[in-house]
Amino acid sequence: GGGVFRSVDGGDTWMPVNTGLPNDKLFVYDLEINPQSPNIVYATLHGKPPGGVWQSSNYGNSWTQIYAGALDGRALLVDPFDSNLLYYGAATYEGFYRAIGGQFTKTGGNWIVNIGSVSADPYHPGRVFTGICVKIDDARCAKSLARSTNSGQNWTVYDAGVVTNEIAFAPDASTAYLSYNNDDGVYKSTDGGVSWTRSSTGLSGYSVTGVAIDPNNSNTIVAALYDSGVKISRDAGVTWSDISPVVSDARITNLTGLAMLRGNGNVIFIITASGSIYYTKDQGGRWFDVYNGYPAALAPQAFASQNDSPYANRPIPDPDADVRVAEAGIAEELIQPAAAATPNLVASSPFTGEILVGTTGRGLLRLNASMDKWLSTGLSTGSVFALAFDYATPGRILAGMDAAS
């Protein structure tokens, strides 16, 4: 079971495309489709051996291992300015690699690369970031941020001691926001990541589990906090205010992820520590829960970033008892919290406007475009850890799943 699955109808039906992949090592952590040549697909497999990097040149119909030097794969990214350049991050201190024409070169140090943490600045060629843990000794490592200005050939390591969740790049082409989950808020850079300053008035001391920038207004930033709910800044991070949903007269505070709808900064999704999903269509003015068709004991796994890159996994505490959820303060509805699980990904479909949710043990779900009903897909079991969209071929999606699927 597990491996790579493909849909050609926007997620209605799926089929396995695993020819050539090892039958006993089908835990796919990340997938990348080459945007210039979408028939070329890359997958990184977790575990040793035969993990490493695999390539398909026919939309996933067959696969060949193209790198076995670092087998415990964590992250892949095709450079947004050079589709021949592939970045690869591995675990167990195997480090960071760049590949041109299938030739891999190690350019990072003795690092553990965080799951799905490689980000490229979409406005400046050569700027690449990754969350890492730098080896201190056999028992310890220092969590850090690494930055490259020459497409991963050389690196500068910043901010030892923090965990980098996500980087959101503003459309003004000079500003970026970095979310931390070490109780230190949001950091901002206005020089392309050379320097970072805390941008957390009203946030400091909180674990930030996600950050997103309004694609239509770079002064508006939304942050999800594990212990303090949803915050919004409308002045480029100078000050923040609370827009958290309310449950039984109490704010929802323990959040593990956040996502904005592609191209629409008014629509925001959050996931809670108990596995519930809420959304707003007006940047927090009114919040809604969506349980119509949502399977019992289903735990959403993750949110993708604005660039559809999955975050690193984070544990979720046990849920509380039943709660009464107030939708927009108008009515209350008795709901059953979802069972605890590890977040992995939520992404908006560029084809249908639906929301795709990767889950633990229950495959992939879709929230319809009107956001009032959950729809099942052909992937109803197993755990989904990666999604990749073929923007050149409407309806074509690839999903990466674990070996137990």
XYZ file of N, CA, C and O in Angstrom, residues 171-360:
760
model
N 3.977 40.242 -1.824
C 4.081 40.588 -3.238
C 4.847 41.870 -3.518
O 5.064 42.200 -4.685
N 5.261 42.610 -2.465
C 6.080 43.802 -2.716
C 7.521 43.431 -3.063
O 8.346 44.303 -3.327
N 7.817 42.133 -3.048
C 9.092 41.583 -3.517
C 10.272 41.877 -2.603
O 11.406 41.576 -2.951
N 10.033 42.461 -1.428
C 11.156 42.691 -0.517
C 10.881 42.219 0.899
O 11.806 42.072 1.689
N 9.623 41.963 1.224
C 9.238 41.638 2.590
C 8.885 40.154 2.713
O 8.259 39.580 1.829
N 9.304 39.560 3.818
C 8.951 38.178 4.123
C 8.654 38.063 5.603
O 9.193 38.820 6.419
N 7.803 37.137 5.969
C 7.461 36.887 7.362
C 7.766 35.438 7.692
O 7.431 34.527 6.943
N 8.411 35.256 8.834
C 8.856 33.945 9.270
C 8.105 33.584 10.537
O 8.075 34.366 11.497
N 7.453 32.423 10.565
C 6.736 32.005 11.769
C 7.597 31.037 12.565
O 8.229 30.149 12.005
N 7.625 31.248 13.876
C 8.375 30.394 14.791
C 7.402 29.672 15.701
O 6.333 30.186 16.001
N 7.804 28.490 16.191
C 6.976 27.859 17.212
C 7.754 27.652 18.505
O 7.543 26.715 19.230
N 8.655 28.602 18.799
C 9.413 28.513 20.058
C 8.992 29.611 21.019
O 9.791 30.140 21.774
N 7.688 29.985 20.979
C 7.143 31.023 21.856
C 7.805 32.369 21.628
O 8.036 33.120 22.566
N 8.110 32.705 20.373
C 8.780 33.971 20.103
C 8.103 34.760 18.996
O 8.683 35.698 18.466
N 6.897 34.385 18.598
C 6.124 35.203 17.691
C 6.534 35.134 16.236
O 7.069 34.149 15.746
N 6.256 36.227 15.514
C 6.529 36.348 14.090
C 7.725 37.261 13.883
O 7.865 38.281 14.551
N 8.588 36.887 12.939
C 9.729 37.731 12.582
C 9.564 38.227 11.152
O 9.012 37.532 10.292
N 10.064 39.435 10.897
C 9.895 40.101 9.619
C 11.242 40.495 9.034
O 12.143 40.927 9.754
N 11.373 40.330 7.734
C 12.556 40.795 7.023
C 12.121 41.717 5.896
O 11.166 41.413 5.178
N 12.802 42.836 5.736
C 12.531 43.758 4.629
C 13.719 43.851 3.681
O 13.749 44.715 2.808
N 14.672 42.925 3.851
C 15.853 42.932 2.987
C 16.112 41.553 2.382
O 17.250 41.157 2.175
N 15.020 40.836 2.102
C 15.160 39.547 1.449
C 15.686 38.444 2.333
O 16.196 37.442 1.822
N 15.561 38.590 3.645
C 15.980 37.540 4.565
C 17.381 37.682 5.103
O 17.874 36.785 5.791
N 18.055 38.815 4.815
C 19.400 39.031 5.367
C 19.323 39.221 6.872
O 20.121 38.674 7.633
N 18.336 39.992 7.314
C 18.159 40.230 8.743
C 16.687 40.078 9.089
O 15.802 40.306 8.249
N 16.427 39.695 10.342
C 15.072 39.455 10.805
C 14.855 40.178 12.124
O 15.716 40.146 13.009
N 13.719 40.848 12.266
C 13.365 41.513 13.515
C 11.987 41.027 13.952
O 11.129 40.711 13.120
N 11.799 40.987 15.263
C 10.513 40.550 15.782
C 9.429 41.529 15.373
O 9.577 42.746 15.510
N 8.336 41.007 14.856
C 7.199 41.809 14.421
C 5.971 41.296 15.150
O 5.010 40.834 14.548
N 6.020 41.404 16.481
C 5.090 40.620 17.292
C 4.471 41.397 18.439
O 4.197 40.831 19.489
N 4.222 42.703 18.260
C 3.533 43.435 19.306
C 2.151 42.829 19.511
O 1.317 42.828 18.611
N 1.936 42.261 20.667
C 0.711 41.522 20.936
C 0.833 40.032 20.696
O -0.084 39.284 20.966
N 2.005 39.575 20.206
C 2.205 38.155 19.920
C 3.320 37.528 20.742
O 3.359 36.328 20.896
N 4.272 38.283 21.210
C 5.467 37.728 21.836
C 5.098 36.772 22.961
O 4.189 37.017 23.748
N 5.820 35.667 23.022
C 5.561 34.663 24.038
C 4.596 33.592 23.585
O 4.233 32.735 24.369
N 4.196 33.636 22.310
C 3.256 32.658 21.799
C 3.904 31.811 20.709
O 4.745 32.270 19.956
N 3.480 30.547 20.592
C 3.968 29.654 19.553
C 3.164 29.879 18.281
O 1.971 29.579 18.234
N 3.812 30.391 17.246
C 3.144 30.679 15.974
C 3.236 29.437 15.094
O 4.328 28.995 14.739
N 2.099 28.867 14.731
C 2.078 27.631 13.954
C 1.766 27.861 12.490
O 1.744 26.907 11.702
N 1.517 29.100 12.087
C 1.285 29.397 10.680
C 1.168 30.881 10.458
O 0.727 31.627 11.348
N 1.584 31.349 9.280
C 1.482 32.759 8.935
C 1.168 32.864 7.448
O 1.634 32.052 6.641
N 0.327 33.834 7.070
C -0.052 34.019 5.672
C -0.227 35.502 5.397
O -0.623 36.278 6.279
N 0.074 35.909 4.167
C -0.047 37.293 3.724
C -1.202 37.388 2.733
O -1.326 36.553 1.825
N -2.031 38.406 2.890
C -3.120 38.650 1.953
C -2.520 38.905 0.567
O -1.732 39.843 0.391
N -2.845 38.078 -0.432
C -2.238 38.259 -1.755
C -2.618 39.562 -2.431
O -1.956 39.993 -3.378
N -3.672 40.218 -1.921
C -4.127 41.470 -2.517
C -3.760 42.693 -1.688
O -4.026 43.825 -2.110
N -3.145 42.476 -0.522
C -2.748 43.592 0.336
C -1.619 43.125 1.230
O -1.846 42.471 2.250
N -0.384 43.454 0.876
C 0.765 42.923 1.607
C 0.892 43.491 3.005
O 1.724 43.008 3.785
N 0.093 44.499 3.373
C 0.119 45.008 4.744
C -0.707 44.152 5.693
O -0.627 44.328 6.908
N -1.507 43.225 5.150
C -2.375 42.389 5.978
C -1.763 41.015 6.139
O -1.549 40.300 5.157
N -1.463 40.647 7.382
C -0.859 39.360 7.711
C -1.722 38.686 8.770
O -2.201 39.334 9.708
N -1.930 37.386 8.623
C -2.704 36.605 9.587
C -1.795 35.540 10.181
O -1.013 34.909 9.456
N -1.877 35.344 11.488
C -1.047 34.350 12.168
C -1.929 33.445 13.021
O -2.884 33.905 13.662
N -1.603 32.142 13.025
C -2.248 31.172 13.911
C -1.305 30.891 15.072
O -0.111 30.650 14.862
N -1.833 30.917 16.295
C -1.027 30.725 17.488
C -1.543 29.517 18.261
O -2.757 29.329 18.402
N -0.603 28.710 18.743
C -1.015 27.493 19.429
C -1.774 27.792 20.708
O -2.717 27.090 21.054
N -1.402 28.843 21.410
C -2.028 29.092 22.708
C -2.754 30.422 22.787
O -3.126 30.856 23.864
N -2.993 31.075 21.632
C -3.660 32.373 21.702
C -4.534 32.688 20.497
O -4.836 33.837 20.247
N -4.943 31.704 19.713
C -5.928 31.932 18.672
C -5.394 32.511 17.384
O -4.244 32.305 17.000
N -6.270 33.271 16.686
C -5.948 33.856 15.386
C -5.734 35.354 15.560
O -6.562 36.043 16.153
N -4.632 35.863 15.004
C -4.318 37.283 15.083
C -4.165 37.844 13.679
O -3.736 37.148 12.755
N -4.507 39.119 13.524
C -4.351 39.782 12.236
C -3.649 41.115 12.424
O -3.868 41.812 13.424
N -2.770 41.437 11.493
C -2.129 42.749 11.450
C -2.502 43.409 10.134
O -2.418 42.785 9.075
N -2.923 44.658 10.203
C -3.265 45.407 8.997
C -2.272 46.532 8.728
O -2.507 47.372 7.861
N -1.157 46.509 9.478
C -0.129 47.542 9.289
C 1.246 46.908 9.133
O 2.232 47.370 9.685
N 1.293 45.821 8.361
C 2.558 45.143 8.022
C 3.286 44.617 9.246
O 4.513 44.640 9.312
N 2.526 44.131 10.232
C 3.127 43.477 11.382
C 3.511 44.377 12.527
O 4.098 43.904 13.499
N 3.163 45.665 12.454
C 3.504 46.572 13.561
C 2.655 46.247 14.781
O 3.152 46.127 15.907
N 1.352 46.096 14.589
C 0.444 45.739 15.678
C -0.483 44.626 15.209
O -0.712 44.439 14.010
N -1.046 43.911 16.197
C -1.901 42.768 15.902
C -3.181 42.842 16.731
O -3.172 43.347 17.860
N -4.274 42.322 16.196
C -5.524 42.237 16.940
C -6.092 40.827 16.812
O -5.733 40.075 15.905
N -6.993 40.479 17.711
C -7.514 39.120 17.785
C -8.755 38.970 16.909
O -9.650 39.816 16.927
N -8.808 37.889 16.110
C -9.999 37.589 15.301
C -10.420 36.136 15.513
O -10.997 35.511 14.634
N -10.141 35.582 16.686
C -10.408 34.166 16.945
C -11.898 33.864 16.967
O -12.706 34.683 17.408
N -12.293 32.660 16.494
C -13.688 32.242 16.643
C -14.026 31.986 18.105
O -13.128 31.773 18.934
N -15.321 32.005 18.414
C -15.790 31.846 19.786
C -16.611 30.561 19.898
O -17.481 30.295 19.068
N -16.323 29.762 20.919
C -17.064 28.538 21.204
C -17.602 28.644 22.622
O -16.840 28.769 23.569
N -18.940 28.592 22.762
C -19.584 28.675 24.080
C -19.030 29.840 24.887
O -18.622 29.693 26.044
N -18.967 31.008 24.251
C -18.493 32.240 24.875
C -17.009 32.206 25.212
O -16.525 33.048 25.967
N -16.284 31.212 24.691
C -14.839 31.137 24.923
C -14.126 31.118 23.568
O -14.567 30.472 22.620
N -13.011 31.854 23.480
C -12.259 31.912 22.241
C -11.567 30.588 21.955
O -11.102 29.904 22.856
N -11.490 30.226 20.672
C -10.682 29.088 20.244
C -9.234 29.561 20.209
O -8.899 30.522 19.515
N -8.364 28.906 20.961
C -6.994 29.417 21.088
C -5.921 28.446 20.618
O -4.903 28.875 20.085
N -6.103 27.152 20.845
C -5.029 26.203 20.523
C -5.096 25.800 19.056
O -5.817 24.882 18.672
N -4.314 26.483 18.218
C -4.338 26.270 16.776
C -3.045 25.615 16.315
O -1.963 25.937 16.801
N -3.176 24.699 15.368
C -2.002 24.003 14.849
C -1.721 24.315 13.389
O -0.744 23.830 12.833
N -2.555 25.127 12.738
C -2.285 25.460 11.352
C -3.259 26.478 10.809
O -4.325 26.732 11.379
N -2.873 27.087 9.678
C -3.649 28.145 9.054
C -3.386 28.116 7.558
O -2.279 27.810 7.109
N -4.415 28.440 6.748
C -4.229 28.563 5.306
C -5.168 29.618 4.771
O -6.282 29.796 5.274
N -4.698 30.357 3.740
C -5.553 31.281 3.001
C -5.941 30.636 1.685
O -5.165 29.898 1.092
N -7.169 30.943 1.237
C -7.592 30.480 -0.066
C -6.734 31.152 -1.132
O -6.444 32.353 -1.052
N -6.315 30.377 -2.119
C -5.465 30.906 -3.179
C -6.125 32.112 -3.847
O -7.238 32.041 -4.355
N -5.422 33.243 -3.837
C -5.894 34.443 -4.514
C -6.936 35.244 -3.771
O -7.380 36.285 -4.252
N -7.354 34.798 -2.570
C -8.408 35.493 -1.832
C -8.051 35.516 -0.358
O -8.279 34.551 0.368
N -7.487 36.623 0.114
C -7.045 36.741 1.493
C -8.166 36.878 2.493
O -7.918 36.863 3.711
N -9.408 37.016 2.031
C -10.535 37.100 2.956
C -10.921 35.738 3.508
O -11.503 35.652 4.585
N -10.633 34.677 2.750
C -11.026 33.327 3.156
C -9.860 32.651 3.860
O -8.805 32.431 3.269
N -10.051 32.336 5.136
C -9.002 31.776 5.981
C -9.519 30.502 6.628
O -10.665 30.452 7.097
N -8.684 29.482 6.661
C -8.996 28.225 7.341
C -8.044 28.046 8.506
O -6.848 28.361 8.406
N -8.554 27.531 9.627
C -7.712 27.199 10.768
C -8.040 25.777 11.219
O -9.154 25.281 11.030
N -7.046 25.124 11.811
C -7.246 23.802 12.404
C -6.872 23.889 13.875
O -5.892 24.549 14.247
N -7.687 23.266 14.727
C -7.475 23.357 16.163
C -6.768 22.115 16.691
O -6.671 21.093 16.012
N -6.314 22.211 17.929
C -5.607 21.098 18.557
C -6.500 19.888 18.757
O -6.010 18.773 18.903
N -7.826 20.092 18.751
C -8.745 18.969 18.903
C -9.189 18.405 17.565
O -10.003 17.493 17.515
N -8.651 18.928 16.464
C -8.955 18.387 15.159
C -10.115 19.049 14.445
O -10.556 18.561 13.408
N -10.642 20.155 14.955
C -11.747 20.847 14.296
C -11.224 21.814 13.237
O -10.113 22.318 13.339
N -12.049 22.078 12.214
C -11.725 23.035 11.165
C -12.765 24.148 11.177
O -13.964 23.894 11.266
N -12.303 25.392 11.124
C -13.166 26.555 11.009
C -12.712 27.382 9.819
O -11.540 27.357 9.440
N -13.637 28.145 9.244
C -13.250 29.048 8.172
C -14.021 30.360 8.286
O -15.090 30.437 8.885
N -13.449 31.403 7.722
C -14.082 32.709 7.630
C -13.971 33.203 6.204
O -12.986 32.923 5.515
N -14.982 33.949 5.755
C -14.965 34.532 4.418
C -14.668 36.019 4.444
O -14.604 36.656 3.391
N -14.481 36.579 5.655
C -14.286 38.028 5.760
C -13.189 38.374 6.775
O -13.332 39.314 7.550
N -12.111 37.607 6.747
C -10.949 37.846 7.605
C -11.325 37.913 9.081
O -10.856 38.752 9.827
N -12.183 36.982 9.503
C -12.471 36.838 10.924
C -13.700 37.541 11.408
O -14.021 37.473 12.602
N -14.438 38.216 10.525
C -15.674 38.862 10.970
C -16.694 37.845 11.441
O -17.357 38.032 12.463
N -16.826 36.743 10.699
C -17.703 35.637 11.072
C -16.971 34.340 10.788
O -16.327 34.192 9.760
N -17.090 33.380 11.707
C -16.455 32.067 11.558
C -17.520 30.986 11.481
O -18.588 31.097 12.079
N -17.212 29.912 10.758
C -18.127 28.790 10.601
C -17.360 27.481 10.776
O -16.189 27.375 10.381
N -18.026 26.491 11.367
C -17.488 25.139 11.372
C -18.152 24.369 10.235
O -19.236 24.711 9.795
N -17.471 23.348 9.731
C -17.986 22.572 8.604
C -17.979 21.099 9.005
O -16.947 20.438 8.956
N -19.141 20.579 9.425
C -19.234 19.176 9.840
C -20.206 18.380 8.982
O -20.462 17.219 9.255
N -20.745 18.985 7.945
C -21.674 18.285 7.068
C -20.907 17.296 6.196
O -20.214 17.671 5.259
N -21.017 16.012 6.523
C -20.284 14.991 5.788
C -18.894 14.724 6.310
O -18.155 13.928 5.733
N -18.530 15.350 7.432
C -17.191 15.186 7.993
C -17.164 13.917 8.836
O -17.900 13.816 9.815
N -16.353 12.904 8.490
C -16.418 11.616 9.187
C -16.066 11.736 10.666
O -15.183 12.509 11.048
N -16.752 10.954 11.498
C -16.448 10.928 12.924
C -15.033 10.411 13.140
O -14.544 9.553 12.396
N -14.386 10.926 14.159
C -13.038 10.507 14.548
C -12.018 10.758 13.438
O -10.973 10.138 13.403
N -12.304 11.709 12.557
C -11.347 12.069 11.512
C -10.501 13.229 11.988
O -11.012 14.193 12.522
N -9.195 13.137 11.817
C -8.308 14.191 12.259
C -7.578 14.783 11.069
O -6.814 14.102 10.417
N -7.808 16.066 10.719
C -7.051 16.676 9.649
C -5.567 16.659 9.974
O -5.180 16.801 11.120
N -4.733 16.498 8.954
C -3.314 16.326 9.173
C -2.463 17.562 9.016
O -1.418 17.616 9.612
N -2.790 18.475 8.119
C -1.896 19.605 7.942
C -2.509 20.686 7.125
O -3.511 20.481 6.479
N -1.872 21.838 7.165
C -2.225 22.902 6.240
C -1.046 23.135 5.318
O 0.085 23.192 5.747
N -1.349 23.278 4.026
C -0.303 23.727 3.117
C -0.167 25.232 3.253
O -1.096 25.922 3.632
N 0.992 25.752 2.910
C 1.204 27.183 2.959
C 0.549 27.831 1.760
O -0.071 27.180 0.928
N 0.737 29.160 1.627
C 0.212 29.839 0.456
C 0.802 29.250 -0.817
O 0.218 29.329 -1.881
N 1.981 28.672 -0.727
C 2.627 28.075 -1.882
C 2.402 26.571 -1.943
O 3.083 25.861 -2.657
N 1.436 26.066 -1.155
C 1.087 24.652 -1.144
C 2.241 23.764 -0.712
O 2.399 22.644 -1.166
N 3.102 24.260 0.168
C 4.179 23.436 0.705
C 3.781 22.942 2.084
O 3.480 23.748 2.951
N 3.761 21.635 2.369
C 3.351 21.137 3.685
C 4.303 21.556 4.794
O 5.488 21.708 4.580
N 3.770 21.729 5.991
C 4.606 22.022 7.143
C 5.223 20.751 7.704
O 4.837 19.658 7.387
N 6.115 20.936 8.670
C 6.584 19.808 9.472
C 5.435 19.308 10.356
O 4.562 20.065 10.740
N 5.474 18.020 10.697
C 4.433 17.449 11.552
C 4.533 17.990 12.966
O 5.608 18.244 13.473
N 3.376 18.137 13.611
C 3.346 18.585 14.996
C 2.325 17.759 15.757
O 1.237 17.508 15.252
N 2.627 17.327 16.984
C 1.649 16.534 17.737
C 0.460 17.371 18.182
O 0.590 18.561 18.411
N -0.689 16.726 18.301
C -1.905 17.371 18.764
C -2.317 16.737 20.085
O -2.350 15.526 20.193
N -2.636 17.534 21.099
C -3.061 16.967 22.380
C -4.407 16.253 22.250
O -5.118 16.399 21.265
N -4.755 15.483 23.292
C -6.041 14.813 23.308
C -7.168 15.844 23.311
O -7.071 16.882 23.959
N -8.281 15.576 22.603
C -9.393 16.523 22.571
C -10.166 16.502 23.880
O -10.133 15.538 24.628
N -10.899 17.590 24.132
C -11.776 17.659 25.289
C -13.096 16.960 24.969
O -13.270 16.360 23.918
N -14.027 17.077 25.897
C -15.345 16.485 25.678
C -16.105 17.287 24.622
O -15.591 18.241 24.061
N -17.366 16.876 24.370
C -18.185 17.593 23.403
C -18.257 19.074 23.761
O -18.269 19.457 24.926
N -18.304 19.912 22.735
C -18.435 21.349 22.961
C -19.599 21.865 22.128
O -20.007 21.256 21.155
N -20.108 23.017 22.519
C -21.158 23.660 21.745
C -20.504 24.787 20.956
O -19.879 25.667 21.510
N -20.660 24.741 19.641
C -19.990 25.696 18.764
C -20.969 26.772 18.332
O -22.023 26.472 17.773
N -20.626 28.013 18.586
C -21.455 29.132 18.156
C -20.995 29.579 16.781
O -19.855 29.986 16.610
N -21.867 29.469 15.785
C -21.531 29.917 14.441
C -21.914 31.386 14.317
O -23.075 31.752 14.275
N -20.905 32.227 14.248
C -21.084 33.665 14.059
C -21.940 34.288 15.155
O -22.499 35.348 14.980
N -22.008 33.617 16.316
C -22.762 34.160 17.428
C -24.265 34.126 17.234
O -25.005 34.717 17.997
N -24.739 33.404 16.214
C -26.167 33.387 15.905
C -26.855 32.165 16.509
O -27.928 32.264 17.083
N -26.246 31.003 16.358
C -26.860 29.774 16.867
C -25.773 28.854 17.375
O -24.609 28.998 17.022
N -26.153 27.919 18.217
C -25.213 26.948 18.742
C -25.567 25.566 18.214
O -26.731 25.220 18.061
N -24.528 24.748 17.970
C -24.736 23.414 17.422
C -23.843 22.442 18.189
O -22.650 22.708 18.359
N -24.413 21.347 18.670
C -23.632 20.345 19.385
C -22.833 19.525 18.372
O -23.404 18.957 17.449
N -21.533 19.491 18.558
C -20.684 18.742 17.639
C -19.769 17.832 18.439
O -19.559 18.019 19.632
N -19.218 16.850 17.759
C -18.273 15.925 18.376
C -16.873 16.278 17.899
O -16.607 16.222 16.706
N -15.963 16.664 18.785
C -14.612 16.974 18.327
C -13.968 15.764 17.663
O -14.206 14.630 18.052
N -13.145 16.024 16.649
C -12.443 14.936 15.978
C -11.356 14.375 16.883
O -10.865 15.043 17.780
N -10.983 13.134 16.641
C -9.939 12.515 17.441
C -8.594 13.188 17.198
O -8.354 13.764 16.136
N -7.686 13.103 18.178
C -6.377 13.728 18.045
C -5.559 13.033 16.967
O -5.659 11.840 16.754
N -4.741 13.807 16.259
C -3.875 13.265 15.208
C -2.767 14.277 14.935
O -2.694 15.307 15.580
N -1.932 13.978 13.958
C -0.834 14.872 13.603
C -1.178 15.653 12.346
O -1.509 15.052 11.332
N -1.136 16.989 12.342
C -1.460 17.760 11.144
C -0.498 17.470 10.001
O 0.685 17.255 10.218
N -1.037 17.488 8.762
C -0.169 17.330 7.603
C -0.475 18.311 6.492
O 0.372 19.107 6.174
N -1.658 18.297 5.842
C -1.869 19.306 4.816
C -3.310 19.579 4.464
O -4.166 18.716 4.547
N -3.557 20.853 4.101
C -4.806 21.309 3.506
C -4.423 22.244 2.370
O -3.569 23.103 2.536
N -5.027 22.070 1.189
C -4.680 22.912 0.044
C -5.931 23.242 -0.744
O -6.876 22.464 -0.789
N -5.943 24.419 -1.375
C -7.055 24.787 -2.240
C -6.765 24.318 -3.657
O -5.671 24.515 -4.179
N -7.755 23.688 -4.285
C -7.585 23.184 -5.638
C -7.591 24.332 -6.635
O -8.519 25.150 -6.639
N -6.589 24.433 -7.505
C -6.591 25.486 -8.521
C -7.584 25.195 -9.642
O -7.831 26.053 -10.484
N -8.175 23.996 -9.637
C -9.066 23.591 -10.724
C -10.534 23.819 -10.383
O -11.313 24.219 -11.241
N -10.915 23.525 -9.145
C -12.334 23.521 -8.789
C -12.700 24.519 -7.702
O -13.883 24.770 -7.471
N -11.709 25.082 -7.003
C -11.998 25.938 -5.865
C -12.326 25.169 -4.609
O -12.580 25.758 -3.556
N -12.310 23.831 -4.679
C -12.554 23.011 -3.499
C -11.321 22.991 -2.599
O -10.214 23.314 -3.030
N -11.526 22.605 -1.340
C -10.442 22.466 -0.377
C -10.142 20.985 -0.212
O -11.045 20.177 0.049
N -8.893 20.606 -0.382
C -8.461 19.222 -0.216
C -7.766 19.081 1.129
O -6.887 19.883 1.466
N -8.162 18.059 1.890
C -7.652 17.861 3.237
C -7.018 16.478 3.345
O -7.701 15.460 3.186
N -5.708 16.424 3.607
C -5.041 15.167 3.896
C -5.285 14.760 5.333
O -5.221 15.599 6.224
N -5.575 13.489 5.578
C -5.932 13.041 6.917
C -5.100 11.836 7.334
O -4.479 11.164 6.510
N -5.116 11.566 8.618
C -4.502 10.364 9.154
C -5.501 9.219 9.137
O -6.538 9.283 9.794
